[in-house]
Protein backbone atom coordinates (compact mmCIF):
# COMPACT_ATOMS: atom_id res chain seq x y z
CA UNK A 1 0.00 0.00 0.00
CA UNK A 2 2.85 2.39 0.85
CA UNK A 3 4.57 1.83 -2.50
CA UNK A 4 1.31 2.44 -4.38
CA UNK A 5 0.66 5.66 -2.44
CA UNK A 6 4.21 6.92 -3.06
CA UNK A 7 3.92 6.09 -6.77
CA UNK A 8 0.71 8.13 -6.93
CA UNK A 9 2.33 11.09 -5.15
CA UNK A 10 5.25 11.11 -7.62
CA UNK A 11 2.79 12.13 -10.37
CA UNK A 12 2.70 15.58 -8.77
CA UNK A 13 5.00 18.10 -10.42
CA UNK A 14 8.12 18.64 -8.28
CA UNK A 15 7.70 15.46 -6.23
CA UNK A 16 10.20 12.64 -6.59
CA UNK A 17 10.35 9.42 -4.60
CA UNK A 18 12.23 11.05 -1.71
CA UNK A 19 9.73 13.92 -1.35
CA UNK A 20 6.82 11.50 -1.86
CA UNK A 21 8.15 9.40 1.07
CA UNK A 22 8.34 12.54 3.24
CA UNK A 23 4.75 13.46 2.35
CA UNK A 24 3.56 9.90 2.99
CA UNK A 25 5.29 9.71 6.39
CA UNK A 26 3.68 13.04 7.33
CA UNK A 27 0.22 11.63 6.63
CA UNK A 28 -0.41 12.78 3.06
CA UNK A 29 -1.14 9.46 1.34
CA UNK A 30 -3.15 10.73 -1.66
CA UNK A 31 -3.24 13.69 -4.02
CA UNK A 32 -6.70 14.50 -2.66
CA UNK A 33 -5.30 14.84 0.88
CA UNK A 34 -2.75 17.39 -0.38
CA UNK A 35 -5.50 19.34 -2.16
CA UNK A 36 -7.47 19.51 1.09
CA UNK A 37 -4.45 20.83 3.01
CA UNK A 38 -3.29 24.45 3.08
CA UNK A 39 -0.04 25.76 1.59
CA UNK A 40 1.21 26.47 5.11
CA UNK A 41 0.73 22.84 6.13
CA UNK A 42 2.64 21.56 3.10
CA UNK A 43 5.40 24.16 3.42
CA UNK A 44 5.75 23.39 7.14
CA UNK A 45 6.83 19.81 6.47
CA UNK A 46 10.52 19.28 7.16
CA UNK A 47 12.33 18.88 3.85
CA UNK A 48 9.71 20.67 1.73
CA UNK A 49 9.97 24.43 2.28
CA UNK A 50 7.79 27.36 1.23
CA UNK A 51 8.45 27.52 -2.55
CA UNK A 52 8.23 23.77 -3.10
CA UNK A 53 5.17 23.62 -0.86
CA UNK A 54 3.38 26.20 -3.02
CA UNK A 55 4.36 24.30 -6.18
CA UNK A 56 3.16 20.95 -4.82
CA UNK A 57 -0.14 22.42 -3.62
CA UNK A 58 -0.83 24.10 -6.98
CA UNK A 59 0.07 20.93 -8.92
CA UNK A 60 -2.14 18.74 -6.71
CA UNK A 61 -5.07 21.15 -7.10
CA UNK A 62 -4.65 21.09 -10.89
CA UNK A 63 -4.52 17.26 -11.02
CA UNK A 64 -7.70 16.93 -8.98
CA UNK A 65 -9.51 19.51 -11.15
CA UNK A 66 -8.44 17.69 -14.33
CA UNK A 67 -9.55 14.33 -12.91
CA UNK A 68 -12.96 15.71 -11.95
CA UNK A 69 -13.34 17.25 -15.40
CA UNK A 70 -12.31 13.99 -17.11
CA UNK A 71 -14.74 12.05 -14.94
CA UNK A 72 -17.61 14.34 -15.95
CA UNK A 73 -16.68 14.04 -19.64
CA UNK A 74 -16.45 10.26 -19.33
CA UNK A 75 -19.91 10.07 -17.79
CA UNK A 76 -21.25 11.79 -20.91
CA UNK A 77 -19.16 9.84 -23.45
CA UNK A 78 -19.43 6.28 -22.17
CA UNK A 79 -22.55 4.58 -23.39
CA UNK A 80 -21.72 1.15 -22.05
CA UNK A 81 -24.23 -1.59 -22.63
CA UNK A 82 -24.59 -4.34 -20.01
CA UNK A 83 -22.13 -7.16 -20.73
CA UNK A 84 -23.40 -10.60 -19.77
CA UNK A 85 -22.05 -14.13 -19.91
CA UNK A 86 -23.92 -17.20 -21.11
CA UNK A 87 -23.83 -19.83 -18.38
CA UNK A 88 -24.65 -23.49 -18.78
CA UNK A 89 -27.26 -25.13 -16.54
CA UNK A 90 -24.68 -26.83 -14.32
CA UNK A 91 -22.78 -23.60 -13.62
CA UNK A 92 -26.01 -21.79 -12.75
CA UNK A 93 -26.93 -24.62 -10.38
CA UNK A 94 -23.55 -24.51 -8.66
CA UNK A 95 -23.69 -20.71 -8.31
CA UNK A 96 -27.08 -21.02 -6.63
CA UNK A 97 -25.69 -23.71 -4.30
CA UNK A 98 -22.76 -21.44 -3.42
CA UNK A 99 -25.13 -18.56 -2.67
CA UNK A 100 -27.15 -20.74 -0.26
CA UNK A 101 -23.99 -22.10 1.37
CA UNK A 102 -22.58 -18.60 1.96
CA UNK A 103 -25.84 -17.46 3.56
CA UNK A 104 -25.46 -20.24 6.16
CA UNK A 105 -21.68 -20.00 6.58
CA UNK A 106 -20.65 -19.03 10.14
CA UNK A 107 -18.08 -16.39 11.02
CA UNK A 108 -14.91 -18.22 12.02
CA UNK A 109 -13.04 -16.58 14.88
CA UNK A 110 -10.09 -17.33 17.11
CA UNK A 111 -10.94 -19.01 20.40
CA UNK A 112 -11.97 -16.46 23.08
CA UNK A 113 -11.33 -13.49 20.77
CA UNK A 114 -14.62 -12.05 22.01
CA UNK A 115 -13.30 -12.10 25.59
CA UNK A 116 -9.72 -10.91 25.27
CA UNK A 117 -8.66 -7.76 23.42
CA UNK A 118 -5.17 -9.11 22.77
CA UNK A 119 -6.60 -11.87 20.58
CA UNK A 120 -7.20 -10.87 16.95
CA UNK A 121 -10.71 -11.28 15.56
CA UNK A 122 -9.82 -13.77 12.85
CA UNK A 123 -9.56 -17.54 12.53
CA UNK A 124 -6.60 -19.44 13.92
CA UNK A 125 -6.43 -23.18 14.32
CA UNK A 126 -7.23 -23.99 17.98
CA UNK A 127 -4.63 -25.82 20.03
CA UNK A 128 -4.15 -26.81 23.66
CA UNK A 129 -5.54 -29.82 25.50
CA UNK A 130 -8.25 -27.75 27.22
CA UNK A 131 -9.40 -25.86 24.13
CA UNK A 132 -13.15 -26.43 23.78
CA UNK A 133 -13.23 -25.19 20.18
CA UNK A 134 -10.66 -27.82 19.27
CA UNK A 135 -13.04 -30.54 20.49
CA UNK A 136 -16.04 -28.91 18.76
CA UNK A 137 -17.93 -28.33 22.01
CA UNK A 138 -21.52 -27.11 21.64
CA UNK A 139 -21.76 -23.30 21.80
CA UNK A 140 -18.22 -22.71 20.62
CA UNK A 141 -17.15 -21.39 17.21
CA UNK A 142 -17.33 -24.19 14.62
CA UNK A 143 -14.10 -25.50 13.13
CA UNK A 144 -13.03 -24.61 9.61
CA UNK A 145 -13.81 -27.66 7.50
CA UNK A 146 -13.94 -28.58 3.82
CA UNK A 147 -17.73 -28.80 3.92
CA UNK A 148 -18.03 -25.01 4.22
CA UNK A 149 -16.20 -24.43 0.93
CA UNK A 150 -17.78 -23.45 -2.39
CA UNK A 151 -18.13 -25.96 -5.26
CA UNK A 152 -14.72 -26.19 -6.95
CA UNK A 153 -16.13 -25.48 -10.43
CA UNK A 154 -17.38 -21.99 -9.43
CA UNK A 155 -14.85 -21.12 -6.75
CA UNK A 156 -13.59 -17.56 -7.18
CA UNK A 157 -16.22 -16.58 -9.76
CA UNK A 158 -18.19 -13.36 -9.47
CA UNK A 159 -21.96 -13.92 -8.84
CA UNK A 160 -22.55 -12.86 -12.45
CA UNK A 161 -20.49 -15.87 -13.59
CA UNK A 162 -17.41 -13.91 -14.73
CA UNK A 163 -13.91 -14.65 -13.53
CA UNK A 164 -12.93 -11.52 -11.60
CA UNK A 165 -9.55 -9.93 -12.50
CA UNK A 166 -8.06 -6.82 -10.87
CA UNK A 167 -7.02 -4.21 -13.47
CA UNK A 168 -4.78 -1.21 -12.82
CA UNK A 169 -3.93 -0.05 -16.34
CA UNK A 170 -4.77 -0.39 -20.04
CA UNK A 171 -2.49 -3.43 -20.51
CA UNK A 172 -4.40 -5.31 -17.84
CA UNK A 173 -7.69 -4.53 -19.63
CA UNK A 174 -6.37 -5.64 -23.02
CA UNK A 175 -5.25 -8.98 -21.57
CA UNK A 176 -8.78 -9.90 -20.39
CA UNK A 177 -10.72 -12.59 -22.21
CA UNK A 178 -14.08 -11.11 -23.20
CA UNK A 179 -15.96 -14.42 -23.09
CA UNK A 180 -15.32 -15.28 -19.43
CA UNK A 181 -13.34 -12.58 -17.60
CA UNK A 182 -14.43 -9.24 -16.10
CA UNK A 183 -12.27 -6.49 -14.65
CA UNK A 184 -12.40 -4.83 -11.26
CA UNK A 185 -10.54 -1.53 -11.18
CA UNK A 186 -7.99 -1.37 -8.35
CA UNK A 187 -8.83 0.93 -5.44
CA UNK A 188 -5.64 2.99 -5.85
CA UNK A 189 -6.42 3.92 -9.47
CA UNK A 190 -7.15 7.66 -9.86
CA UNK A 191 -10.19 9.14 -11.56
CA UNK A 192 -8.33 10.07 -14.78
CA UNK A 193 -6.84 6.60 -15.30
CA UNK A 194 -10.12 4.98 -14.25
CA UNK A 195 -12.00 6.86 -16.97
CA UNK A 196 -9.46 5.72 -19.57
CA UNK A 197 -9.79 2.11 -18.42
CA UNK A 198 -13.59 2.27 -18.56
CA UNK A 199 -13.54 3.75 -22.07
CA UNK A 200 -11.14 1.03 -23.26
CA UNK A 201 -13.29 -1.69 -21.68
CA UNK A 202 -16.41 -0.31 -23.37
CA UNK A 203 -14.53 -0.25 -26.68
CA UNK A 204 -13.47 -3.90 -26.30
CA UNK A 205 -16.87 -5.05 -25.04
CA UNK A 206 -15.53 -5.98 -21.61
CA UNK A 207 -17.41 -5.88 -18.33
CA UNK A 208 -16.18 -3.66 -15.48
CA UNK A 209 -17.56 -4.81 -12.14
CA UNK A 210 -17.13 -1.48 -10.34
CA UNK A 211 -17.75 1.24 -12.96
CA UNK A 212 -17.99 4.93 -12.09
CA UNK A 213 -21.28 5.16 -13.95
CA UNK A 214 -23.70 2.45 -12.93
CA UNK A 215 -25.54 0.79 -15.82
CA UNK A 216 -29.11 -0.31 -15.05
Tab-separated table of C-alpha atoms in Angstrom:
chain	number	residue	atom	x	y	z
A	1	UNK	CA	0.000	0.000	0.000
A	2	UNK	CA	2.851	2.391	0.850
A	3	UNK	CA	4.574	1.828	-2.499
A	4	UNK	CA	1.313	2.441	-4.382
A	5	UNK	CA	0.659	5.664	-2.440
A	6	UNK	CA	4.213	6.915	-3.057
A	7	UNK	CA	3.919	6.094	-6.768
A	8	UNK	CA	0.706	8.128	-6.934
A	9	UNK	CA	2.332	11.091	-5.148
A	10	UNK	CA	5.246	11.111	-7.617
A	11	UNK	CA	2.787	12.130	-10.371
A	12	UNK	CA	2.695	15.580	-8.766
A	13	UNK	CA	5.002	18.102	-10.417
A	14	UNK	CA	8.119	18.642	-8.278
A	15	UNK	CA	7.704	15.459	-6.228
A	16	UNK	CA	10.201	12.637	-6.591
A	17	UNK	CA	10.353	9.421	-4.597
A	18	UNK	CA	12.232	11.054	-1.711
A	19	UNK	CA	9.727	13.924	-1.348
A	20	UNK	CA	6.819	11.505	-1.855
A	21	UNK	CA	8.152	9.402	1.068
A	22	UNK	CA	8.343	12.542	3.244
A	23	UNK	CA	4.749	13.460	2.352
A	24	UNK	CA	3.560	9.901	2.994
A	25	UNK	CA	5.288	9.706	6.388
A	26	UNK	CA	3.683	13.036	7.333
A	27	UNK	CA	0.215	11.635	6.634
A	28	UNK	CA	-0.412	12.784	3.057
A	29	UNK	CA	-1.137	9.463	1.337
A	30	UNK	CA	-3.145	10.728	-1.657
A	31	UNK	CA	-3.243	13.692	-4.022
A	32	UNK	CA	-6.700	14.496	-2.661
A	33	UNK	CA	-5.303	14.845	0.877
A	34	UNK	CA	-2.750	17.393	-0.380
A	35	UNK	CA	-5.496	19.338	-2.156
A	36	UNK	CA	-7.472	19.512	1.090
A	37	UNK	CA	-4.451	20.831	3.011
A	38	UNK	CA	-3.286	24.453	3.079
A	39	UNK	CA	-0.035	25.763	1.587
A	40	UNK	CA	1.206	26.467	5.109
A	41	UNK	CA	0.726	22.839	6.126
A	42	UNK	CA	2.638	21.560	3.101
A	43	UNK	CA	5.400	24.155	3.424
A	44	UNK	CA	5.750	23.388	7.138
A	45	UNK	CA	6.826	19.810	6.467
A	46	UNK	CA	10.520	19.276	7.163
A	47	UNK	CA	12.332	18.881	3.847
A	48	UNK	CA	9.714	20.672	1.726
A	49	UNK	CA	9.967	24.434	2.277
A	50	UNK	CA	7.785	27.360	1.229
A	51	UNK	CA	8.445	27.525	-2.549
A	52	UNK	CA	8.230	23.772	-3.103
A	53	UNK	CA	5.173	23.621	-0.859
A	54	UNK	CA	3.376	26.196	-3.024
A	55	UNK	CA	4.363	24.302	-6.182
A	56	UNK	CA	3.163	20.948	-4.817
A	57	UNK	CA	-0.137	22.418	-3.617
A	58	UNK	CA	-0.834	24.102	-6.980
A	59	UNK	CA	0.066	20.935	-8.920
A	60	UNK	CA	-2.145	18.743	-6.709
A	61	UNK	CA	-5.072	21.148	-7.100
A	62	UNK	CA	-4.649	21.085	-10.886
A	63	UNK	CA	-4.520	17.262	-11.024
A	64	UNK	CA	-7.702	16.928	-8.980
A	65	UNK	CA	-9.508	19.509	-11.147
A	66	UNK	CA	-8.442	17.690	-14.334
A	67	UNK	CA	-9.552	14.327	-12.910
A	68	UNK	CA	-12.958	15.708	-11.952
A	69	UNK	CA	-13.341	17.246	-15.399
A	70	UNK	CA	-12.310	13.993	-17.111
A	71	UNK	CA	-14.741	12.048	-14.935
A	72	UNK	CA	-17.613	14.341	-15.951
A	73	UNK	CA	-16.685	14.042	-19.636
A	74	UNK	CA	-16.455	10.263	-19.327
A	75	UNK	CA	-19.912	10.070	-17.786
A	76	UNK	CA	-21.245	11.794	-20.907
A	77	UNK	CA	-19.164	9.845	-23.445
A	78	UNK	CA	-19.434	6.280	-22.170
A	79	UNK	CA	-22.550	4.579	-23.386
A	80	UNK	CA	-21.725	1.149	-22.053
A	81	UNK	CA	-24.228	-1.594	-22.626
A	82	UNK	CA	-24.592	-4.339	-20.011
A	83	UNK	CA	-22.133	-7.156	-20.733
A	84	UNK	CA	-23.400	-10.601	-19.774
A	85	UNK	CA	-22.052	-14.128	-19.914
A	86	UNK	CA	-23.920	-17.197	-21.106
A	87	UNK	CA	-23.833	-19.830	-18.378
A	88	UNK	CA	-24.652	-23.490	-18.782
A	89	UNK	CA	-27.261	-25.129	-16.540
A	90	UNK	CA	-24.684	-26.835	-14.322
A	91	UNK	CA	-22.776	-23.603	-13.622
A	92	UNK	CA	-26.015	-21.790	-12.753
A	93	UNK	CA	-26.935	-24.621	-10.383
A	94	UNK	CA	-23.553	-24.505	-8.664
A	95	UNK	CA	-23.691	-20.707	-8.309
A	96	UNK	CA	-27.078	-21.021	-6.628
A	97	UNK	CA	-25.695	-23.707	-4.301
A	98	UNK	CA	-22.760	-21.442	-3.424
A	99	UNK	CA	-25.133	-18.564	-2.668
A	100	UNK	CA	-27.150	-20.742	-0.261
A	101	UNK	CA	-23.990	-22.099	1.370
A	102	UNK	CA	-22.580	-18.604	1.958
A	103	UNK	CA	-25.836	-17.456	3.562
A	104	UNK	CA	-25.457	-20.235	6.156
A	105	UNK	CA	-21.683	-20.004	6.579
A	106	UNK	CA	-20.653	-19.030	10.139
A	107	UNK	CA	-18.084	-16.395	11.019
A	108	UNK	CA	-14.909	-18.224	12.017
A	109	UNK	CA	-13.045	-16.585	14.885
A	110	UNK	CA	-10.091	-17.326	17.111
A	111	UNK	CA	-10.941	-19.009	20.395
A	112	UNK	CA	-11.974	-16.463	23.079
A	113	UNK	CA	-11.325	-13.495	20.771
A	114	UNK	CA	-14.622	-12.045	22.014
A	115	UNK	CA	-13.297	-12.101	25.591
A	116	UNK	CA	-9.720	-10.905	25.266
A	117	UNK	CA	-8.664	-7.763	23.422
A	118	UNK	CA	-5.167	-9.111	22.775
A	119	UNK	CA	-6.602	-11.872	20.577
A	120	UNK	CA	-7.195	-10.865	16.945
A	121	UNK	CA	-10.713	-11.276	15.564
A	122	UNK	CA	-9.821	-13.774	12.846
A	123	UNK	CA	-9.564	-17.543	12.533
A	124	UNK	CA	-6.604	-19.442	13.925
A	125	UNK	CA	-6.429	-23.181	14.321
A	126	UNK	CA	-7.230	-23.991	17.976
A	127	UNK	CA	-4.630	-25.818	20.034
A	128	UNK	CA	-4.153	-26.807	23.663
A	129	UNK	CA	-5.539	-29.824	25.500
A	130	UNK	CA	-8.252	-27.753	27.221
A	131	UNK	CA	-9.396	-25.859	24.134
A	132	UNK	CA	-13.148	-26.430	23.782
A	133	UNK	CA	-13.226	-25.186	20.177
A	134	UNK	CA	-10.661	-27.824	19.272
A	135	UNK	CA	-13.039	-30.540	20.491
A	136	UNK	CA	-16.041	-28.913	18.757
A	137	UNK	CA	-17.932	-28.330	22.010
A	138	UNK	CA	-21.515	-27.107	21.638
A	139	UNK	CA	-21.763	-23.305	21.795
A	140	UNK	CA	-18.221	-22.712	20.617
A	141	UNK	CA	-17.153	-21.386	17.210
A	142	UNK	CA	-17.328	-24.194	14.619
A	143	UNK	CA	-14.104	-25.504	13.130
A	144	UNK	CA	-13.030	-24.610	9.611
A	145	UNK	CA	-13.810	-27.663	7.502
A	146	UNK	CA	-13.942	-28.577	3.823
A	147	UNK	CA	-17.734	-28.796	3.923
A	148	UNK	CA	-18.030	-25.011	4.218
A	149	UNK	CA	-16.204	-24.429	0.930
A	150	UNK	CA	-17.782	-23.454	-2.385
A	151	UNK	CA	-18.132	-25.956	-5.255
A	152	UNK	CA	-14.724	-26.191	-6.950
A	153	UNK	CA	-16.132	-25.476	-10.434
A	154	UNK	CA	-17.379	-21.990	-9.433
A	155	UNK	CA	-14.850	-21.123	-6.747
A	156	UNK	CA	-13.594	-17.562	-7.182
A	157	UNK	CA	-16.222	-16.576	-9.758
A	158	UNK	CA	-18.195	-13.358	-9.467
A	159	UNK	CA	-21.963	-13.916	-8.839
A	160	UNK	CA	-22.545	-12.860	-12.454
A	161	UNK	CA	-20.486	-15.869	-13.592
A	162	UNK	CA	-17.413	-13.914	-14.727
A	163	UNK	CA	-13.909	-14.652	-13.530
A	164	UNK	CA	-12.926	-11.521	-11.603
A	165	UNK	CA	-9.554	-9.927	-12.504
A	166	UNK	CA	-8.061	-6.817	-10.866
A	167	UNK	CA	-7.021	-4.213	-13.470
A	168	UNK	CA	-4.784	-1.211	-12.823
A	169	UNK	CA	-3.928	-0.045	-16.344
A	170	UNK	CA	-4.772	-0.391	-20.039
A	171	UNK	CA	-2.493	-3.428	-20.514
A	172	UNK	CA	-4.405	-5.311	-17.840
A	173	UNK	CA	-7.687	-4.534	-19.631
A	174	UNK	CA	-6.369	-5.637	-23.016
A	175	UNK	CA	-5.253	-8.982	-21.566
A	176	UNK	CA	-8.776	-9.895	-20.394
A	177	UNK	CA	-10.721	-12.593	-22.212
A	178	UNK	CA	-14.084	-11.114	-23.203
A	179	UNK	CA	-15.964	-14.419	-23.087
A	180	UNK	CA	-15.321	-15.279	-19.428
A	181	UNK	CA	-13.345	-12.577	-17.599
A	182	UNK	CA	-14.432	-9.242	-16.105
A	183	UNK	CA	-12.275	-6.489	-14.647
A	184	UNK	CA	-12.403	-4.834	-11.261
A	185	UNK	CA	-10.537	-1.525	-11.182
A	186	UNK	CA	-7.991	-1.365	-8.348
A	187	UNK	CA	-8.826	0.929	-5.443
A	188	UNK	CA	-5.637	2.986	-5.853
A	189	UNK	CA	-6.422	3.920	-9.475
A	190	UNK	CA	-7.145	7.656	-9.857
A	191	UNK	CA	-10.190	9.139	-11.561
A	192	UNK	CA	-8.326	10.069	-14.779
A	193	UNK	CA	-6.841	6.599	-15.304
A	194	UNK	CA	-10.119	4.979	-14.252
A	195	UNK	CA	-12.001	6.863	-16.966
A	196	UNK	CA	-9.458	5.722	-19.572
A	197	UNK	CA	-9.790	2.107	-18.416
A	198	UNK	CA	-13.589	2.266	-18.558
A	199	UNK	CA	-13.543	3.751	-22.066
A	200	UNK	CA	-11.145	1.030	-23.264
A	201	UNK	CA	-13.292	-1.691	-21.681
A	202	UNK	CA	-16.411	-0.311	-23.374
A	203	UNK	CA	-14.531	-0.251	-26.683
A	204	UNK	CA	-13.474	-3.900	-26.300
A	205	UNK	CA	-16.874	-5.047	-25.038
A	206	UNK	CA	-15.529	-5.984	-21.611
A	207	UNK	CA	-17.405	-5.884	-18.325
A	208	UNK	CA	-16.175	-3.662	-15.483
A	209	UNK	CA	-17.556	-4.815	-12.142
A	210	UNK	CA	-17.131	-1.484	-10.337
A	211	UNK	CA	-17.752	1.237	-12.962
A	212	UNK	CA	-17.991	4.926	-12.091
A	213	UNK	CA	-21.279	5.159	-13.948
A	214	UNK	CA	-23.696	2.447	-12.929
A	215	UNK	CA	-25.541	0.787	-15.822
A	216	UNK	CA	-29.111	-0.313	-15.051
